[in-house]
Coordinates of C-alpha atoms and ligand atoms in Angstrom, one line a residue:
X742 CA 129.3 0.6 166.5
X743 CA 129.7 1.1 162.7
X744 CA 128.4 -2.5 162.1
X745 CA 125.3 -1.7 164.2
X746 CA 124.6 1.4 162.3
X747 CA 124.8 -0.5 159.0
X748 CA 122.4 -3.1 160.4
X749 CA 119.9 -0.4 161.5
X750 CA 120.3 1.2 158.1
X751 CA 119.5 -2.0 156.3
X752 CA 116.5 -2.6 158.6
X753 CA 115.2 0.9 157.7
X754 CA 115.7 0.3 154.0
X755 CA 113.8 -3.0 154.2
X756 CA 110.9 -1.3 156.1
X757 CA 110.7 1.5 153.6
X758 CA 110.7 -1.0 150.7
X759 CA 107.9 -3.0 152.4
X760 CA 105.8 0.1 152.8
X761 CA 106.5 1.1 149.2
X762 CA 105.5 -2.4 148.0
X763 CA 102.3 -2.3 150.0
X764 CA 101.5 1.1 148.5
X765 CA 102.1 0.0 145.0
X766 CA 99.8 -3.0 145.5
X767 CA 97.2 -0.6 146.8
X768 CA 97.8 1.7 143.8
X769 CA 97.5 -1.1 141.3
X770 CA 94.1 -2.1 142.8
X771 CA 93.0 1.5 142.4
X772 CA 94.1 1.7 138.7
X773 CA 92.1 -1.5 138.2
X774 CA 88.9 0.4 138.7
X775 CA 86.4 -0.2 135.8
X776 CA 85.2 2.8 133.8
X777 CA 81.7 1.7 134.6
X778 CA 80.0 -0.7 137.0
X779 CA 76.8 -2.6 136.1
X780 CA 73.9 -2.4 138.5
X781 CA 71.1 -4.9 138.0
X782 CA 67.5 -4.0 138.9
X783 CA 64.2 -5.8 138.2
X784 CA 62.4 -2.5 138.0
X785 CA 63.9 0.9 137.1
X786 CA 62.8 4.4 138.1
X787 CA 60.2 5.6 138.9
X788 CA 59.5 2.5 141.0
X789 CA 60.9 2.7 144.5
X790 CA 63.6 0.2 143.8
X791 CA 64.6 2.0 140.6
X792 CA 64.9 5.1 142.7
X793 CA 66.9 3.1 145.3
X794 CA 69.4 2.2 142.5
X795 CA 69.5 5.7 141.1
X796 CA 70.0 7.5 144.5
X797 CA 72.8 5.0 145.4
X798 CA 74.5 5.5 142.0
X799 CA 74.3 9.3 142.2
X800 CA 75.6 9.4 145.8
X801 CA 78.5 7.2 144.9
X802 CA 79.4 9.2 141.8
X803 CA 79.3 12.5 143.8
X804 CA 81.1 11.2 146.9
X805 CA 83.9 9.5 144.9
X806 CA 84.2 12.4 142.5
X807 CA 83.4 10.1 139.6
X808 CA 86.0 7.4 140.5
X809 CA 83.1 4.9 140.8
X810 CA 80.6 5.3 138.0
X811 CA 77.5 3.1 138.0
X812 CA 75.1 2.4 135.2
X813 CA 71.6 1.0 135.9
X814 CA 70.3 -2.1 134.1
X815 CA 66.6 -2.3 134.8
X816 CA 64.5 -5.2 133.6
X817 CA 67.3 -7.5 134.9
X818 CA 68.6 -7.1 131.3
X819 CA 72.0 -8.4 132.2
X820 CA 70.4 -11.8 132.7
X821 CA 67.8 -11.7 130.0
X822 CA 65.0 -10.9 132.4
X823 CA 65.3 -14.0 134.5
X824 CA 65.3 -12.4 137.9
X825 CA 65.8 -15.8 139.7
X826 CA 69.3 -15.9 138.3
X827 CA 70.3 -12.5 139.6
X828 CA 72.1 -13.9 142.7
X829 CA 74.2 -16.4 140.8
X830 CA 75.1 -13.8 138.3
X831 CA 76.2 -11.4 141.1
X832 CA 78.4 -14.2 142.5
X833 CA 79.9 -14.9 139.2
X834 CA 80.6 -11.3 138.3
X835 CA 78.2 -11.1 135.3
X836 CA 76.6 -8.4 137.5
X837 CA 78.8 -6.0 139.5
X838 CA 76.1 -4.8 141.9
X839 CA 72.4 -4.8 142.6
X840 CA 69.5 -3.6 144.6
X841 CA 67.5 -6.9 144.6
X842 CA 64.5 -8.6 146.2
X843 CA 64.9 -11.3 148.9
X844 CA 62.3 -13.3 146.9
X845 CA 64.4 -13.4 143.7
X846 CA 67.5 -14.6 145.6
X847 CA 65.6 -17.1 147.7
X848 CA 66.3 -20.0 145.3
X849 CA 70.0 -19.7 146.1
X850 CA 69.8 -18.4 149.7
X851 CA 67.1 -20.4 151.4
X852 CA 67.2 -18.3 154.5
X853 CA 65.8 -15.3 152.5
X854 CA 62.5 -17.2 152.3
X855 CA 62.0 -15.9 155.9
X856 CA 60.4 -12.7 154.6
X857 CA 57.9 -14.8 152.5
X858 CA 56.7 -16.8 155.5
X859 CA 52.9 -16.1 155.4
X860 CA 51.6 -13.6 157.9
X861 CA 54.9 -13.6 159.9
X862 CA 55.2 -9.8 159.9
X863 CA 51.9 -8.1 160.8
X864 CA 53.2 -4.5 160.4
X865 CA 56.1 -2.3 159.4
X866 CA 57.4 -2.4 163.0
X867 CA 57.7 -6.2 162.6
X868 CA 59.6 -5.9 159.3
X869 CA 61.9 -3.3 160.8
X870 CA 62.5 -5.5 163.9
X871 CA 63.9 -8.1 161.5
X872 CA 65.9 -6.1 159.1
X873 CA 67.3 -3.6 161.7
X874 CA 68.0 -6.2 164.4
X875 CA 70.0 -9.4 165.0
X876 CA 68.0 -11.3 162.3
X877 CA 69.1 -8.8 159.7
X878 CA 72.7 -9.2 160.8
X879 CA 72.5 -12.9 160.5
X880 CA 70.9 -12.7 157.1
X881 CA 73.7 -10.4 155.9
X882 CA 76.3 -12.9 157.2
X883 CA 74.6 -15.7 155.3
X884 CA 74.6 -13.6 152.1
X885 CA 78.3 -12.8 152.7
X886 CA 79.1 -16.5 153.1
X887 CA 77.1 -17.3 150.0
X888 CA 79.6 -15.1 148.1
X889 CA 78.1 -11.6 147.7
X890 CA 78.8 -8.5 149.8
X891 CA 75.7 -7.1 151.5
X892 CA 75.6 -3.4 152.4
X893 CA 72.2 -2.1 153.3
X894 CA 68.4 -2.7 153.4
X895 CA 65.8 -1.2 151.2
X896 CA 62.2 -2.1 150.5
X897 CA 59.8 -3.5 147.9
X898 CA 57.0 -3.6 150.4
X899 CA 53.9 -5.5 151.5
X900 CA 52.6 -7.6 148.7
X901 CA 48.9 -7.3 148.1
X902 CA 46.6 -9.5 146.0
X903 CA 45.1 -8.2 142.8
X904 CA 42.9 -9.8 140.1
X905 CA 40.6 -9.2 137.1
X906 CA 37.6 -11.3 138.3
X907 CA 36.2 -10.5 141.7
X908 CA 36.6 -9.0 145.1
X909 CA 38.5 -11.6 147.2
X910 CA 37.5 -11.8 150.8
X911 CA 38.1 -15.5 151.6
X912 CA 40.2 -18.4 150.4
X913 CA 37.1 -19.7 148.7
X914 CA 37.0 -16.7 146.5
X915 CA 40.5 -17.7 145.2
X916 CA 39.4 -21.2 144.2
X917 CA 40.7 -22.1 140.7
X918 CA 41.9 -18.6 140.1
X919 CA 45.1 -18.4 137.9
X920 CA 47.6 -16.4 139.9
X921 CA 51.1 -15.4 138.6
X922 CA 53.7 -16.0 141.4
X923 CA 57.3 -15.1 141.8
X924 CA 60.5 -17.2 141.8
X925 CA 60.5 -19.0 145.2
X926 CA 58.5 -22.3 145.3
X927 CA 57.1 -21.2 148.6
X928 CA 54.7 -19.0 146.7
X929 CA 53.4 -21.9 144.6
X930 CA 52.8 -23.8 147.9
X931 CA 51.0 -20.8 149.4
X932 CA 48.6 -20.3 146.5
X933 CA 48.0 -24.0 146.2
X934 CA 47.1 -24.2 149.9
X935 CA 44.6 -21.4 149.2
X936 CA 42.9 -23.3 146.4
X937 CA 44.2 -21.1 143.6
X938 CA 46.1 -22.2 140.5
X939 CA 49.6 -20.6 140.7
X940 CA 51.9 -20.2 137.8
X941 CA 55.5 -19.2 138.3
X942 CA 56.9 -16.6 135.9
X943 CA 59.2 -13.7 135.7
X944 CA 57.9 -10.1 135.9
X945 CA 58.8 -9.7 132.3
X946 CA 56.4 -12.5 131.3
X947 CA 53.8 -11.5 133.9
X948 CA 52.8 -8.3 132.2
X949 CA 51.7 -9.8 128.9
X950 CA 50.2 -12.7 130.8
X951 CA 48.0 -10.3 132.7
X952 CA 47.0 -8.2 129.7
X953 CA 46.1 -11.3 127.6
X954 CA 44.1 -12.8 130.5
X955 CA 46.4 -15.9 130.5
X956 CA 46.5 -15.3 134.3
X957 CA 43.8 -13.7 136.4
X958 CA 45.8 -12.1 139.2
X959 CA 49.2 -11.4 140.8
X960 CA 50.6 -10.1 144.1
X961 CA 52.9 -7.1 144.4
X962 CA 53.2 -3.9 146.5
X963 CA 50.6 -1.3 145.8
X964 CA 53.2 1.3 144.9
X965 CA 54.0 -0.9 141.9
X966 CA 50.3 -1.2 141.2
X967 CA 50.1 2.6 140.8
X968 CA 53.4 3.2 139.0
X969 CA 52.9 0.4 136.6
X970 CA 49.2 1.2 136.1
X971 CA 48.1 -2.4 136.7
X972 CA 44.4 -1.4 136.2
X973 CA 45.3 -1.1 132.5
X974 CA 46.2 -4.8 132.4
X975 CA 42.8 -5.8 133.7
X976 CA 43.6 -5.7 137.5
X977 CA 40.3 -4.3 138.8
X978 CA 40.3 -5.8 142.3
X979 CA 42.7 -5.3 145.1
X980 CA 42.7 -7.1 148.4
X981 CA 45.0 -5.8 151.2
X982 CA 46.0 -8.8 153.3
X983 CA 49.6 -7.9 154.1
X984 CA 50.7 -11.6 154.0
X985 CA 54.3 -11.0 153.2
X986 CA 56.7 -8.1 152.6
X987 CA 59.9 -8.2 150.7
X988 CA 62.9 -6.0 151.6
X989 CA 65.4 -5.1 149.0
X990 CA 69.2 -5.5 149.7
X991 CA 72.0 -3.4 148.3
X992 CA 74.9 -5.7 147.3
X993 CA 78.2 -5.7 145.5
X994 CA 80.1 -8.6 143.8
X995 CA 83.0 -9.6 146.0
X996 CA 85.9 -9.2 143.5
X997 CA 84.7 -5.7 142.7
X998 CA 84.4 -4.9 146.4
X999 CA 88.0 -6.1 147.0
X1000 CA 89.3 -3.9 144.1
X1001 CA 88.2 -0.7 145.8
X1002 CA 90.3 1.1 148.4
X1003 CA 89.0 0.9 152.0
X1004 CA 88.0 4.6 151.8
X1005 CA 85.9 4.0 148.6
X1006 CA 84.4 0.9 150.2
X1007 CA 83.2 3.0 153.1
X1008 CA 81.8 5.6 150.7
X1009 CA 79.9 3.0 148.7
X1010 CA 78.5 1.4 151.9
X1011 CA 77.4 4.7 153.5
X1012 CA 75.8 5.7 150.2
X1013 CA 73.8 2.4 150.2
X1014 CA 72.7 3.0 153.7
X1015 CA 71.6 6.6 152.9
X1016 CA 69.9 5.5 149.7
X1017 CA 68.1 2.7 151.5
X1018 CA 66.7 5.0 154.1
X1019 CA 65.4 7.4 151.5
X1020 CA 64.0 4.6 149.4
X1021 CA 62.1 2.9 152.3
X1022 CA 60.4 6.3 153.0
X1023 CA 59.4 6.4 149.3
X1024 CA 58.1 2.9 149.3
X1025 CA 55.9 3.5 152.4
X1026 CA 54.5 6.8 151.1
X1027 CA 50.7 6.8 151.1
X1028 CA 50.6 3.6 153.1
X1029 CA 51.7 4.8 156.6
X1030 CA 49.6 8.0 156.7
X1031 CA 46.1 8.1 158.2
X1032 CA 43.5 6.7 155.8
X1033 CA 46.3 5.2 153.5
X1034 CA 46.0 7.7 150.6
X1035 CA 47.3 5.1 148.1
X1036 CA 44.1 3.1 148.6
X1037 CA 42.1 6.1 147.6
X1038 CA 44.3 6.8 144.6
X1039 CA 43.7 3.2 143.4
X1040 CA 40.0 3.4 144.0
X1041 CA 40.1 6.5 141.9
X1042 CA 41.4 4.4 139.0
X1043 CA 38.1 2.5 139.0
X1044 CA 39.5 -0.4 141.1
X1045 CA 37.6 -2.1 143.9
X1046 CA 39.8 -2.2 147.1
X1047 CA 38.9 -4.8 149.7
X1048 CA 40.4 -4.3 153.2
X1049 CA 40.0 -7.5 155.1
X1050 CA 38.6 -7.5 158.6
X1051 CA 40.7 -9.3 161.2
X1052 CA 38.3 -12.3 161.1
X1053 CA 38.4 -12.5 157.3
X1054 CA 42.2 -12.2 157.4
X1055 CA 42.3 -15.1 160.0
X1056 CA 40.8 -17.5 157.5
X1057 CA 43.9 -16.8 155.2
X1058 CA 46.3 -17.2 158.1
X1059 CA 44.7 -20.6 159.0
X1060 CA 44.7 -21.9 155.5
X1061 CA 48.4 -21.1 155.1
X1062 CA 49.7 -22.4 158.4
X1063 CA 50.7 -25.8 156.9
X1064 CA 52.9 -23.9 154.4
X1065 CA 54.5 -22.0 157.3
X1066 CA 55.2 -25.3 159.1
X1067 CA 56.5 -27.0 155.9
X1068 CA 59.0 -24.1 155.1
X1069 CA 60.2 -23.5 158.7
X1070 CA 63.0 -26.1 158.6
X1071 CA 64.1 -25.0 155.1
X1072 CA 64.4 -21.3 156.2
X1073 CA 66.0 -22.6 159.5
X1074 CA 64.1 -23.4 162.7
X1075 CA 66.4 -21.2 164.7
X1076 CA 66.2 -18.3 162.4
X1077 CA 62.4 -18.4 162.3
X1078 CA 62.2 -18.7 166.1
X1079 CA 64.6 -15.7 166.4
X1080 CA 62.4 -13.7 164.0
X1081 CA 59.2 -14.6 165.9
X1082 CA 60.8 -13.5 169.1
X1083 CA 62.1 -10.2 167.6
X1084 CA 58.6 -9.5 166.3
X1085 CA 56.9 -10.3 169.6
X1086 CA 59.3 -7.9 171.3
X1087 CA 59.0 -5.1 168.8
X1088 CA 58.3 -1.5 169.7
X1089 CA 55.1 -0.3 168.1
Ligands
LIG1244 O1 58.5 -10.1 140.1 C1 57.9 -9.5 141.0 O2 56.8 -9.6 141.4 C2 58.8 -8.4 141.7 C3 59.0 -7.3 140.8 O3 58.1 -8.0 142.8 C4 60.0 -9.1 142.2 O4 61.0 -9.0 141.5 C5 60.0 -9.9 143.4

């Protein structure tokens, strides 16, 4: 009897010791919190994605009572402005967290080119059908496997064409025009197929290239056009063609993620989801209301806005079909097929 009691006592002591050890590991992870976490952004406030980063950082600070303190680094300054290196830097821990564009991470995560497939997503419902459905989940698991923790979706938006030369209504109008394009080679293929002369460069280099006339045009969401006052760098013509839209993704470096308690992880994730929702509404403001007030605002800046008719738009769709076909296996035949199905089945 006495022997049994001793055994039970020993077992109890071992159990208590194990629990204590577990707690102290938890506690040491907590004390390893950094005084400040670095968030990378291509564009700071007042652009929608700067707002996304700011709302996220503010919510996290408030909800963790300052345990997690995030500083914004706009202009992708942690990687000297080279936005195509953002994903690798996140993986390596040069960057702790980011709200970034699918386009900029496409060189490392080929599946993210899905959102740059020309004329895949005809409207916001199509974009939402992807990000909020099975396709979105699959993309998140791909990012996770690629070594970065994905938490929520945001939005840069539909990318429209602007230039300093003339109103563009057909691929012929683009012939020979020098267009600045973003990081993924898909865009160079696209503009080459349209007869233009694409040059890949970072956004940091694009602004001086536009103002000096080294390039004639570019493509970016209209929200950025207004916030960055692109008419002042010679962009006098806008064509709304809605050929691609890029979502933003809220992510955290995996080691940083693992250093936080489960409770803090949950807070950071929920804050990203909440910030994403708010930011998507901001990014769509003026574009989803009747008459699209943003177009009026841009016209008010002395800019000619061309809205393509369905027939005019079709000519661009046809001219870029070979690019769609070329990139489908790179993005993943199954993933593209799933996306096409989700879009066909979307609620409008
Ligand atoms: O460089 C761009 O055009 C921008 C700001 O939209 C991206 O980072 C993809």
